[in-house]
XYZ file of C-alpha atoms in Angstrom:
483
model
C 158.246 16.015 -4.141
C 159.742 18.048 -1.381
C 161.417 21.139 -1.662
C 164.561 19.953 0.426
C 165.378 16.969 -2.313
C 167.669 16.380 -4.952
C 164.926 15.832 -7.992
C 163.257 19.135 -6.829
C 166.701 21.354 -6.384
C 168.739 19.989 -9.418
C 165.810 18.712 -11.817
C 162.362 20.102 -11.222
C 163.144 23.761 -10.379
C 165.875 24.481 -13.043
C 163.696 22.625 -15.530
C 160.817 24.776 -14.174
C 162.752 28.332 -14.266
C 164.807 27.471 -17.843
C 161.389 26.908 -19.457
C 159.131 29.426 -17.780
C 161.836 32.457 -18.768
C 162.213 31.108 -22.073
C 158.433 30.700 -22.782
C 156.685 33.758 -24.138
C 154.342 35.659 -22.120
C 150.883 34.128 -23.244
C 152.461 30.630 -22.623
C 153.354 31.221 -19.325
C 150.745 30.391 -17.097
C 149.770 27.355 -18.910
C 153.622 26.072 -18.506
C 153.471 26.884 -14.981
C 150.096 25.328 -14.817
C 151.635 21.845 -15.946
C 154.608 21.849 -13.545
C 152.247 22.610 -10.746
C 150.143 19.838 -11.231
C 153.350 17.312 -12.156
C 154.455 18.909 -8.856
C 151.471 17.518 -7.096
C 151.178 14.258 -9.040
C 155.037 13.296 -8.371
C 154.210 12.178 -4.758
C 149.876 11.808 -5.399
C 149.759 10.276 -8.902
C 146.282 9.225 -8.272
C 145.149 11.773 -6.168
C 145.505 14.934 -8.849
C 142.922 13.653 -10.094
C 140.875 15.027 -6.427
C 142.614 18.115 -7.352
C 141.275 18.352 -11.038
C 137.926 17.635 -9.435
C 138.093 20.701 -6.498
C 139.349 23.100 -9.426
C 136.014 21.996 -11.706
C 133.994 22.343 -8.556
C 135.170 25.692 -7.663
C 135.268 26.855 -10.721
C 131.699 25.659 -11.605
C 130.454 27.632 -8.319
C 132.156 31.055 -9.266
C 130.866 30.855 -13.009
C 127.435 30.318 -10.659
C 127.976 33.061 -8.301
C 128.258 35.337 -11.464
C 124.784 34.537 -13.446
C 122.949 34.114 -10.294
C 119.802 36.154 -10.566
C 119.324 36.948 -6.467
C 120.574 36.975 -3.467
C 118.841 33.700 -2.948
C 120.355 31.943 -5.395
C 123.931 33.094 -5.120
C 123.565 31.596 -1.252
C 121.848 28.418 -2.337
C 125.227 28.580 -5.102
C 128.162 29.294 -2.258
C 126.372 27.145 0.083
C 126.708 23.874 -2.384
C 130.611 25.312 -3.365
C 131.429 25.300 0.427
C 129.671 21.912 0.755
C 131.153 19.922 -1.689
C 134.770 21.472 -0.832
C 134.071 20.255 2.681
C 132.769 16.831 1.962
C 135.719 16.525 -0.454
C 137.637 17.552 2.802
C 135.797 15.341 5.390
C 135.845 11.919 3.515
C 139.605 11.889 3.012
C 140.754 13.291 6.353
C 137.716 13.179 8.935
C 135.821 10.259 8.024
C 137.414 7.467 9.892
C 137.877 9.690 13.020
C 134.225 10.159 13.233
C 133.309 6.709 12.422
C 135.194 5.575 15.391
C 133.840 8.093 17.541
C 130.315 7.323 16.872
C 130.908 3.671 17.676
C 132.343 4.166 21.069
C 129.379 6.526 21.419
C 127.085 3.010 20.131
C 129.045 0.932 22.682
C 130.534 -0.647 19.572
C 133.457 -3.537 20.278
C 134.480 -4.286 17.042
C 135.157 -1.135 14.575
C 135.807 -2.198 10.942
C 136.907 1.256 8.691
C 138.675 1.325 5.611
C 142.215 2.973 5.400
C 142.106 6.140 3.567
C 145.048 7.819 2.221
C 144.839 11.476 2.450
C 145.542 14.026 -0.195
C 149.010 15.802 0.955
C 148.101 19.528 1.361
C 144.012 18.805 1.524
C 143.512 21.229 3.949
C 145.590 23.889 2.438
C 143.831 24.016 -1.166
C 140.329 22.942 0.614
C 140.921 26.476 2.392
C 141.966 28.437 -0.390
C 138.756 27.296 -2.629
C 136.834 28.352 0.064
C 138.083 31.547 0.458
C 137.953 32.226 -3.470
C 134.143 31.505 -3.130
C 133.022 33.431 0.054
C 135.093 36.722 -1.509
C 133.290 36.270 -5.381
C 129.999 35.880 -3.135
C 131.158 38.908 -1.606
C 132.489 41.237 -4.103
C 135.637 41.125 -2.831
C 137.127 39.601 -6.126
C 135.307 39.374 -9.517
C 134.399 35.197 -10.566
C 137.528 33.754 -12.517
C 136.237 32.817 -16.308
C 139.279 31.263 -17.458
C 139.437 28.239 -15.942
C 143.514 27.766 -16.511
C 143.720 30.691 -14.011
C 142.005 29.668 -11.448
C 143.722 26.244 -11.988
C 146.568 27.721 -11.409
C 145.706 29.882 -8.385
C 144.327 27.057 -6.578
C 146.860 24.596 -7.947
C 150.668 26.899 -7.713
C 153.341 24.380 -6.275
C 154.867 26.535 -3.960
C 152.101 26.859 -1.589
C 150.335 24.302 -2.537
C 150.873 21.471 0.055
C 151.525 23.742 3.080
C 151.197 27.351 2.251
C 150.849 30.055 3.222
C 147.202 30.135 2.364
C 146.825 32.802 -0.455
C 144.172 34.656 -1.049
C 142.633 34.937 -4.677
C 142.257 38.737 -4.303
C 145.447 39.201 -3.444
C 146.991 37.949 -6.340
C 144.387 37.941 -9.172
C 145.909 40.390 -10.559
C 149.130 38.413 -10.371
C 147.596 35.794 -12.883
C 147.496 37.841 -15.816
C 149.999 40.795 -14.755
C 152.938 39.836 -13.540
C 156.858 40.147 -14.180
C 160.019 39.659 -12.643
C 162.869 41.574 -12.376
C 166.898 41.166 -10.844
C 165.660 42.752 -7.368
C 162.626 39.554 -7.532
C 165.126 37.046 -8.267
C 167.369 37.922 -6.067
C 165.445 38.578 -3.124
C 163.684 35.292 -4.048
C 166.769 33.554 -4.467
C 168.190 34.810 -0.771
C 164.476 33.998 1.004
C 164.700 30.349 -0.347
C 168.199 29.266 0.226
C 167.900 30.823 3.984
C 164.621 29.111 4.178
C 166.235 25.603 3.020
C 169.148 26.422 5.713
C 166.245 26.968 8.583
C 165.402 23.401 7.609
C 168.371 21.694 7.416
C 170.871 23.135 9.784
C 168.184 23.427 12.392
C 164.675 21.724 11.840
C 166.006 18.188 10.913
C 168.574 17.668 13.510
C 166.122 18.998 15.784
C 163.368 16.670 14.468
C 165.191 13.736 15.042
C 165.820 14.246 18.339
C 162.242 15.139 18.729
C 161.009 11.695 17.060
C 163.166 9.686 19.324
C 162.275 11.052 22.440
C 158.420 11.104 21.698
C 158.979 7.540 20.228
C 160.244 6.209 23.060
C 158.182 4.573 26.239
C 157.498 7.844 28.311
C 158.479 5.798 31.196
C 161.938 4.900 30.416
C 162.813 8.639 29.544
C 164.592 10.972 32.116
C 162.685 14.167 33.103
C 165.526 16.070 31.318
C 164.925 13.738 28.239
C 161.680 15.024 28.102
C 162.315 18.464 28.647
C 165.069 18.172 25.806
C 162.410 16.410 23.565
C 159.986 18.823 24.302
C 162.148 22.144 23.625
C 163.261 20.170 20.636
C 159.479 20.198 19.284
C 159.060 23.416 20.184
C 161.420 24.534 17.712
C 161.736 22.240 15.444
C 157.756 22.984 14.092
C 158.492 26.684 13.677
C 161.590 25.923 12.043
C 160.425 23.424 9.919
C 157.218 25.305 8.771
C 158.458 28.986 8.634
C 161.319 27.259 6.630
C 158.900 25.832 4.231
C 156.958 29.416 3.791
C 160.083 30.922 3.428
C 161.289 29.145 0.107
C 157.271 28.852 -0.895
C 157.346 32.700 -0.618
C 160.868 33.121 -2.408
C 159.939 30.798 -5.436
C 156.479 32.559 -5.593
C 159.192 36.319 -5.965
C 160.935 34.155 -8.673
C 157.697 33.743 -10.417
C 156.775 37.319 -9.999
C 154.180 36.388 -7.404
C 154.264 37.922 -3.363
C 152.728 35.890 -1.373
C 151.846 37.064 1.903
C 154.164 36.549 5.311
C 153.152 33.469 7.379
C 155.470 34.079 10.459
C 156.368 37.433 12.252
C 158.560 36.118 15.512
C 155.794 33.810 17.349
C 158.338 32.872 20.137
C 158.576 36.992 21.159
C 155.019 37.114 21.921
C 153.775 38.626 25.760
C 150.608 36.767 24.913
C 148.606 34.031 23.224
C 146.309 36.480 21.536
C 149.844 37.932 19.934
C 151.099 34.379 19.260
C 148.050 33.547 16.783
C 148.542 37.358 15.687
C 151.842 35.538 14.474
C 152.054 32.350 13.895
C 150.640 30.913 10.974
C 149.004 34.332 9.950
C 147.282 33.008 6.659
C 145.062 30.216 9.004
C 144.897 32.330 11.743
C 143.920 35.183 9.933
C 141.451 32.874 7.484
C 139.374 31.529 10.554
C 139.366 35.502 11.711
C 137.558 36.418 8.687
C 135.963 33.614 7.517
C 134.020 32.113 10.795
C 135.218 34.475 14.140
C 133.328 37.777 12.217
C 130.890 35.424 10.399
C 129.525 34.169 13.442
C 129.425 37.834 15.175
C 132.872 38.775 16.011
C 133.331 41.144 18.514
C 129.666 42.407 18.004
C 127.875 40.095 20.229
C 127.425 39.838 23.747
C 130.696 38.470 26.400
C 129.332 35.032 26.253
C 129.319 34.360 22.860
C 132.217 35.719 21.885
C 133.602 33.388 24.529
C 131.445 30.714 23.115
C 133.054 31.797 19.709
C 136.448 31.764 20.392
C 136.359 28.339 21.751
C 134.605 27.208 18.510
C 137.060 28.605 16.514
C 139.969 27.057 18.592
C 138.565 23.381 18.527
C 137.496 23.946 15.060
C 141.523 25.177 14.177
C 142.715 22.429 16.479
C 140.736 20.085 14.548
C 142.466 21.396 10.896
C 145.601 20.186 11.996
C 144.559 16.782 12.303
C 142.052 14.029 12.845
C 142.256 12.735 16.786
C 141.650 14.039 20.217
C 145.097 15.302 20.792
C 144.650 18.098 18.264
C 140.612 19.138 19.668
C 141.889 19.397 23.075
C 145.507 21.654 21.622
C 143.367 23.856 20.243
C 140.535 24.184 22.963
C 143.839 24.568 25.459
C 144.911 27.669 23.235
C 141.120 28.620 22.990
C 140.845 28.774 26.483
C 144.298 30.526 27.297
C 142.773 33.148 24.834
C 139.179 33.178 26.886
C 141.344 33.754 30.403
C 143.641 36.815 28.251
C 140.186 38.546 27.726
C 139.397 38.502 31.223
C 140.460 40.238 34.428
C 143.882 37.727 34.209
C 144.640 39.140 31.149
C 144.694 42.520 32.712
C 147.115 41.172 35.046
C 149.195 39.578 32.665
C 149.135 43.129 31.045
C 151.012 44.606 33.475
C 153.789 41.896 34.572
C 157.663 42.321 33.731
C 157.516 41.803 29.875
C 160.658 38.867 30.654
C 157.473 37.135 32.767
C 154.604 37.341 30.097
C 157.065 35.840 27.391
C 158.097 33.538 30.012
C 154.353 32.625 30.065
C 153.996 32.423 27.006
C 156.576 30.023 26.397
C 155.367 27.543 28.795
C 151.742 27.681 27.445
C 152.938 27.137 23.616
C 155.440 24.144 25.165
C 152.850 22.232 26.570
C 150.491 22.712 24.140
C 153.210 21.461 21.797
C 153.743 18.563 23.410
C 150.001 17.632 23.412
C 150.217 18.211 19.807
C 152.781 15.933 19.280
C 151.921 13.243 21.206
C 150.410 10.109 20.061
C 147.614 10.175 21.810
C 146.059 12.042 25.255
C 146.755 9.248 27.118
C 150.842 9.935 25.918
C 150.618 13.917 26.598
C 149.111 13.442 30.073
C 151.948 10.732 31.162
C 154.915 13.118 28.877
C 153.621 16.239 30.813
C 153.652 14.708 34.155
C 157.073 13.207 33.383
C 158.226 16.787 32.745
C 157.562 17.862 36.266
C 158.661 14.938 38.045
C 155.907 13.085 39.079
C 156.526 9.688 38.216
C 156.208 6.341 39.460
C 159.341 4.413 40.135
C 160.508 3.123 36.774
C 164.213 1.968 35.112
C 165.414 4.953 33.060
C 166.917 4.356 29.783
C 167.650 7.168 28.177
C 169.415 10.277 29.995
C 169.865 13.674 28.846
C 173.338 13.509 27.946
C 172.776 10.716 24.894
C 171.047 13.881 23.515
C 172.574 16.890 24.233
C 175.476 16.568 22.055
C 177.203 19.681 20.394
C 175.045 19.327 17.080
C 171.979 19.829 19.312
C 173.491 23.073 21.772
C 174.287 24.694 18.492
C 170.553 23.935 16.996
C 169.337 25.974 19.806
C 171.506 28.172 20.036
C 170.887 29.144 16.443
C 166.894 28.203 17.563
C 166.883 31.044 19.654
C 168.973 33.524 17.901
C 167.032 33.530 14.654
C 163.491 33.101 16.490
C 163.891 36.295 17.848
C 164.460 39.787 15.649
C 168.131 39.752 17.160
C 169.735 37.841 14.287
C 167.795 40.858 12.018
C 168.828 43.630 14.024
C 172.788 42.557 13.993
C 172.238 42.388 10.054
C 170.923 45.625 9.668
C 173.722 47.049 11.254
C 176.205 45.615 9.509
C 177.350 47.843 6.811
C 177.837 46.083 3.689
C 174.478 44.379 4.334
C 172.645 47.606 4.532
C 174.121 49.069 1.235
C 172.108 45.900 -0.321
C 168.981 48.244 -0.416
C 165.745 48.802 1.449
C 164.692 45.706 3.018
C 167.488 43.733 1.862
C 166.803 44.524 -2.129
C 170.057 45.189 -3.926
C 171.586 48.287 -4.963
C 174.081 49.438 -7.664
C 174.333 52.779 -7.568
C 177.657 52.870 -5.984
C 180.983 51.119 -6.320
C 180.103 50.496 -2.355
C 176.787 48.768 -3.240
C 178.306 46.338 -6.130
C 181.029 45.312 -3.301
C 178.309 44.622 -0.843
C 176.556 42.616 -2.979
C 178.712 40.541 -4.496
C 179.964 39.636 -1.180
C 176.539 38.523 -0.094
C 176.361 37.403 -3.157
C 179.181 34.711 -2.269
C 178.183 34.147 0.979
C 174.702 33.070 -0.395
C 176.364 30.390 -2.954
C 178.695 29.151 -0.174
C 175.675 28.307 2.082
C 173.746 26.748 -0.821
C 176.888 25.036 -1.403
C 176.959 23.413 2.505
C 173.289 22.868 1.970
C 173.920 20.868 -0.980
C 176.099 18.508 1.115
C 173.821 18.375 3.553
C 170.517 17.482 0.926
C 173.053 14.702 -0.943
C 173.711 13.309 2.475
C 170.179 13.053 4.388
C 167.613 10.791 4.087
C 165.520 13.094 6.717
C 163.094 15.721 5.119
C 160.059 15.760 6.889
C 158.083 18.597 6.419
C 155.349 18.713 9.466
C 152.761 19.989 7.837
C 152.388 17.978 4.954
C 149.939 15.789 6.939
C 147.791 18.437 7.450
């Protein structure tokens, strides 16, 4: 079920929200509980059952972290947690990636593998398990002992399938403590429907542009077909995924839950060390603390934090997906990160700031394209197509069968709201800033009531469009889902 549909926006959520507020307070988890899991099981009916099984397993390990006697045995304890969670992990999503890869390694001709499906959202609850255990092993957050709560904290729908990764510290209190007033629904309300216009006013039209040009024979594309495909990529994934954290974050207010912020402006960064400092903070910020300062950090010597880095990077590239493509996308960034720590990066330092986001735009659009592609073989011939140097071939499709009005406005809009310009002109509008501190309404004034109610309308008429515009697509991709 996908946030952008018609069973999830006019059945499943009102259904969700009518009971949960009518349910009394020790009901309420267990409700929520039940909707999370027919959340998952409404597009993996078989596979909730995996997700049954990682909630016993993690729950098993924590209830073993607790009554271990030593240090010993509360290592021998997370070690097994973090082992099953990863085999879990590496069956569904790794295992016929690394089956083929050790046959070409054998010399193998013939390669045999069975298809397996994988789990939408493995990666996402596989992560936050693992962080739950390595923080109880810790002390960073006491070992859940009712196991509907930490059901439901590794289970909640709205970041369940593609985040933000939450961590169990952050809202364990949440689980039992939790409430939610007019400012939460309102600000929750606001955060989802602009999320949901992110991804339908500018993600899908994007996306299909994006699917047609990187479906198409490279060599039958003109170089400004691939450009347009390529810019088309580049926004459409930060579109499309900072729309999705956007309404998982607002439906997670509703609930009385804040989950953290997954985006902060990625496209304004001078640097790559600043883009990961922004894009996808919760996985960025997970392998920070989880394996960069487990395996030294900053501590150790030049060469291995270089050494780290890159281990990171390949093992974050690898997250994303099963294939060479996504390795080699995230030893690019690793190794755009290893040159930022070195003399270049002083350089870079101390350029025109126009010329280090310039920079950084070019290094994020390639690497986006080699994340996109189909293969290496694709990225190498898109890439090279991009600059020109092509054989002789008969061209097909030409960049103005693309660059119709719908796509000029998507970037236009693209680049508007990717940068803090679009929040700067709000803030200074007038009515918009009597709403309240960071957009939370205000009615201590006749002013205030005015202001809101017009936002208020202006909200419902852009739910409205979007309503239109869910009724009439067929298009809701959301990116990450594979991952």
């Amino acid at each position: 079920m996908l946030f952008t549909t018609p069973s999830f926006l006019f059945g499943f959520l009102p259904a969700l929200l009518t009971c949960y507020f009518l349910a009394p307070a020790k009901l309420k988890n267990i409700l929520l509980l039940a909707f999370s899991l027919l959340f998952y099981s409404w597009g993996e009916p078989i596979y909730v059952i995996l997700l049954l099984i990682s909630i016993a397993i993690n729950y098993a390990t924590g209830i073993a972290l607790l009554y271990a006697g030593s240090n010993g045995a509360k290592k021998i304890a997370l070690f097994v947690g973090i082992a099953l969670n990863l085999s879990i992990l590496g069956y569904y999503k790794y295992r016929a990636f690394f089956t083929e890869v050790l046959y070409e390694a054998l010399g193998a001709s013939v390669l045999i593998t069975d298809n397996v499906h994988l789990p939408i959202g493995i990666s996402f609850f596989t992560f936050q398990a693992i962080s739950y255990l390595v923080d109880v092993y810790k002390g960073k957050a006491e070992p859940q002992k009712n196991i509907v709560l930490l059901a439901l904290y590794i289970s909640l729908f709205p970041q369940l399938i593609a985040g933000p990764i939450v961590r169990y510290h952050d809202i364990q209190q949440s689980l039992t403590q939790r409430s939610t007033g007019y400012v939460d629904m309102f600000i929750g309300i606001e955060r989802f429907i602009l999320g949901l216009a992110k991804k339908m006013l500018i993600a899908n039209p994007l996306g299909l542009i994006a699917d047609e040009v990187f479906g198409a024979p490279v060599d039958q594309l003109s170089t400004g077909v691939l450009w347009i495909g390529a810019i088309a990529f580049f926004f459409q994934i930060y579109f499309d995924f900072s729309a999705y954290s956007d309404m998982a974050i607002g439906l997670g207010r509703m609930l009385g839950f804040r989950f953290m912020e997954n985006f902060n402006y990625p496209y304004i960064s001078k640097s790559i060390k600043e883009f990961w400092r922004r894009w996808h903070i919760s996985l960025s910020t997970w392998f920070r603390d989880y394996l960069y300062i487990p395996l030294g950090g900053n501590r150790v010597s030049p060469a291995r934090i270089y050494s780290n880095l890159l281990i990171v990077f390949i093992l974050c590239g690898l997250w994303h997906g099963a294939s060479w493509n996504f390795i080699v996308w995230g030893a690019y960034h690793g190794i755009f990160l290893l040159l930022e720590r070195s003399k270049a990066g002083l350089f870079l330092g101390g350029i025109w700031r126009p010329a280090q986001r310039l920079y950084v735009f070019f290094v994020v659009l390639v690497g986006w394209v080699i994340f996109r592609s189909n293969s290496l073989e694709q990225a190498g011939q898109y890439l090279l197509g991009m600059l020109g140097a092509r054989h002789d071939t008969e061209i097909y499709y030409f960049s103005f069968m693309f660059a119709d009005p719908e796509f000029i406005y998507a970037i236009v809009l693209s680049i508007l709201i990717s940068s803090p310009m679009f929040l700067l002109i709000r803030k200074r509008i007038p009515f918009y800033h009597d709403l309240g501190l960071n957009g939370a309404p205000s009615i201590e004034n006749s002013q205030s009531i005015l202001a809101l109610s017009f936002y208020s309308l202006f909200l419902l008429s852009l739910f409205l469009i979007l309503m239109s515009y869910v009724s009439s697509s067929t298009y809701h991709p959301f990116i990450y889902f594979q991952f």
